[in-house]
XYZ file of C-alpha atoms in Angstrom:
180
model
C 31.065 49.295 12.883
C 27.635 49.071 11.336
C 28.738 45.977 9.417
C 29.969 44.399 12.675
C 26.635 45.082 14.419
C 24.744 43.590 11.459
C 26.928 40.448 11.509
C 26.554 40.052 15.280
C 22.783 40.473 14.977
C 22.596 37.954 12.139
C 24.760 35.458 14.047
C 22.545 35.825 17.136
C 19.441 35.250 15.039
C 20.942 32.116 13.456
C 22.029 30.744 16.833
C 18.551 31.307 18.246
C 17.010 29.556 15.233
C 19.303 26.556 15.732
C 18.424 26.029 19.369
C 16.815 22.699 20.072
C 13.045 22.616 19.992
C 11.200 21.097 22.905
C 10.499 17.411 22.344
C 6.803 16.563 21.985
C 5.380 14.160 24.496
C 3.692 11.024 23.226
C -0.087 11.181 23.555
C -0.435 7.422 23.225
C 1.040 4.417 24.904
C 3.515 2.876 22.422
C 2.890 -0.523 24.038
C -0.730 -0.302 22.867
C 0.237 -0.171 19.190
C -0.781 -3.381 17.474
C 1.246 -2.935 14.290
C 4.366 -5.070 14.391
C 7.262 -4.414 12.055
C 8.457 -7.942 12.725
C 5.079 -9.394 11.720
C 4.990 -7.250 8.566
C 8.497 -8.447 7.699
C 7.406 -12.084 8.101
C 4.434 -11.502 5.797
C 6.699 -9.814 3.257
C 9.269 -12.622 3.346
C 6.516 -15.224 2.875
C 4.929 -13.286 -0.005
C 8.090 -12.550 -1.996
C 9.522 -16.061 -1.501
C 6.274 -17.723 -2.598
C 5.782 -15.436 -5.588
C 9.063 -14.332 -7.182
C 8.989 -13.070 -10.768
C 5.429 -11.763 -10.454
C 5.635 -9.058 -13.084
C 2.336 -8.372 -14.838
C 1.136 -11.161 -17.100
C 3.381 -13.812 -15.557
C 1.987 -16.950 -13.863
C 3.216 -15.928 -10.391
C 1.392 -12.620 -10.711
C -1.894 -14.496 -11.096
C -0.986 -16.834 -8.224
C -0.068 -13.871 -5.994
C -3.430 -12.203 -6.666
C -5.305 -15.429 -5.844
C -3.279 -15.857 -2.625
C -3.962 -12.247 -1.600
C -7.674 -12.666 -2.209
C -7.692 -15.828 -0.078
C -5.733 -14.111 2.739
C -8.027 -11.064 2.875
C -11.107 -13.312 2.757
C -9.705 -15.471 5.585
C -9.402 -12.272 7.649
C -13.088 -11.488 7.103
C -12.858 -8.908 4.331
C -15.284 -9.016 1.366
C -13.174 -9.276 -1.783
C -13.605 -9.221 -5.521
C -11.171 -9.889 -8.329
C -11.214 -7.349 -11.161
C -9.677 -8.879 -14.282
C -8.924 -7.034 -17.492
C -6.118 -6.798 -20.027
C -3.855 -4.301 -21.696
C -1.783 -4.426 -24.848
C 1.972 -4.067 -24.443
C 4.176 -4.275 -27.541
C 1.300 -5.872 -29.492
C 0.928 -8.544 -26.801
C -2.174 -8.973 -24.655
C -1.282 -8.903 -20.954
C -3.859 -10.245 -18.443
C -4.113 -8.021 -15.359
C -5.982 -8.254 -12.070
C -6.765 -6.116 -9.060
C -7.780 -7.586 -5.709
C -10.245 -5.171 -4.082
C -11.280 -5.909 -0.508
C -13.707 -4.075 1.727
C -14.373 -3.924 5.431
C -17.738 -2.252 5.980
C -17.785 0.668 8.344
C -20.536 2.624 10.062
C -20.485 5.030 7.112
C -20.447 4.104 3.422
C -17.771 6.786 2.924
C -14.543 5.037 2.023
C -10.915 5.218 2.981
C -8.806 3.632 0.238
C -5.366 2.115 0.859
C -3.444 0.794 -2.153
C -0.321 -1.287 -2.746
C 0.728 -3.121 -5.911
C 1.448 -6.813 -6.169
C 3.312 -6.735 -9.472
C 7.029 -6.119 -9.615
C 9.564 -4.841 -12.080
C 10.851 -7.530 -14.431
C 14.339 -6.262 -13.483
C 14.051 -7.778 -9.983
C 13.568 -11.338 -8.768
C 11.461 -10.905 -5.636
C 10.341 -7.271 -5.664
C 10.653 -7.147 -1.875
C 10.852 -3.369 -1.624
C 8.794 -2.687 -4.735
C 6.198 -3.589 -3.526
C 6.357 -6.672 -1.357
C 6.727 -4.360 1.617
C 3.547 -2.485 0.692
C 1.626 -5.744 0.346
C 2.889 -6.889 3.753
C 1.769 -3.657 5.402
C -1.614 -3.878 3.663
C -2.163 -7.444 4.912
C -0.967 -6.732 8.432
C -3.240 -3.677 8.688
C -6.134 -5.742 7.303
C -5.590 -8.256 10.092
C -5.550 -5.513 12.734
C -8.667 -3.737 11.438
C -10.572 -7.028 11.080
C -10.001 -7.716 14.797
C -11.233 -4.256 15.854
C -14.825 -3.048 16.307
C -16.584 -1.768 13.181
C -14.600 1.171 11.811
C -16.217 4.588 11.429
C -15.657 4.576 7.656
C -15.666 1.723 5.164
C -12.120 0.578 4.486
C -11.125 -0.476 0.982
C -7.748 -2.145 0.558
C -6.711 -2.647 -3.065
C -3.819 -4.735 -4.267
C -3.386 -3.502 -7.806
C -1.577 -4.797 -10.860
C 0.451 -3.056 -13.575
C 2.056 -0.366 -11.438
C 5.150 -0.944 -13.553
C 3.106 -0.094 -16.683
C 2.213 3.393 -15.474
C -0.015 2.634 -12.486
C -2.658 0.997 -14.691
C -4.202 -0.962 -11.800
C -4.789 2.177 -9.753
C -6.176 3.975 -12.802
C -8.447 0.992 -13.468
C -9.760 1.082 -9.888
C -10.564 4.791 -10.143
C -12.206 4.447 -13.570
C -14.387 1.501 -12.514
C -15.321 2.739 -9.040
C -19.084 2.941 -8.546
C -18.814 6.613 -7.513
C -15.943 8.266 -9.343
C -16.486 11.490 -7.350
C -15.311 9.824 -4.097
């Protein structure tokens, strides 16, 4: 009997835990969102079709970085190209980060990063990381059209993610204030 009561109690507890939770109500108007998945997809398709085979050190990698710098600059962001190299299998590989800034009311920074290189095992690198680049560019367009943000925004398109996130490491190591 005691076993039966324990099982009934446990079953009741499990059933109560599985009851549906109340659905949260949206506190924003979805129609007011400016991010467009369709627009991001168009940017991605354009990027990966223009710059296939953009693994680090390849000509299309350099072209992709130059194109990204031009696109961010066209949107009103202040950009710089950070060029350096690494050695891979006794071969010097030229690398580059595109670092763009949109000044905010505060010098404190919010950093958003995507990588423009791709694995040499793919042709277009659409998911890794053409999609990240597309989101970065689409967000840059949205923020550039808004009033001055509260914090300074830094969008970095980094190289050599496929070599162990070297571009991100490079950004951190060369940042003016490595405590941020």
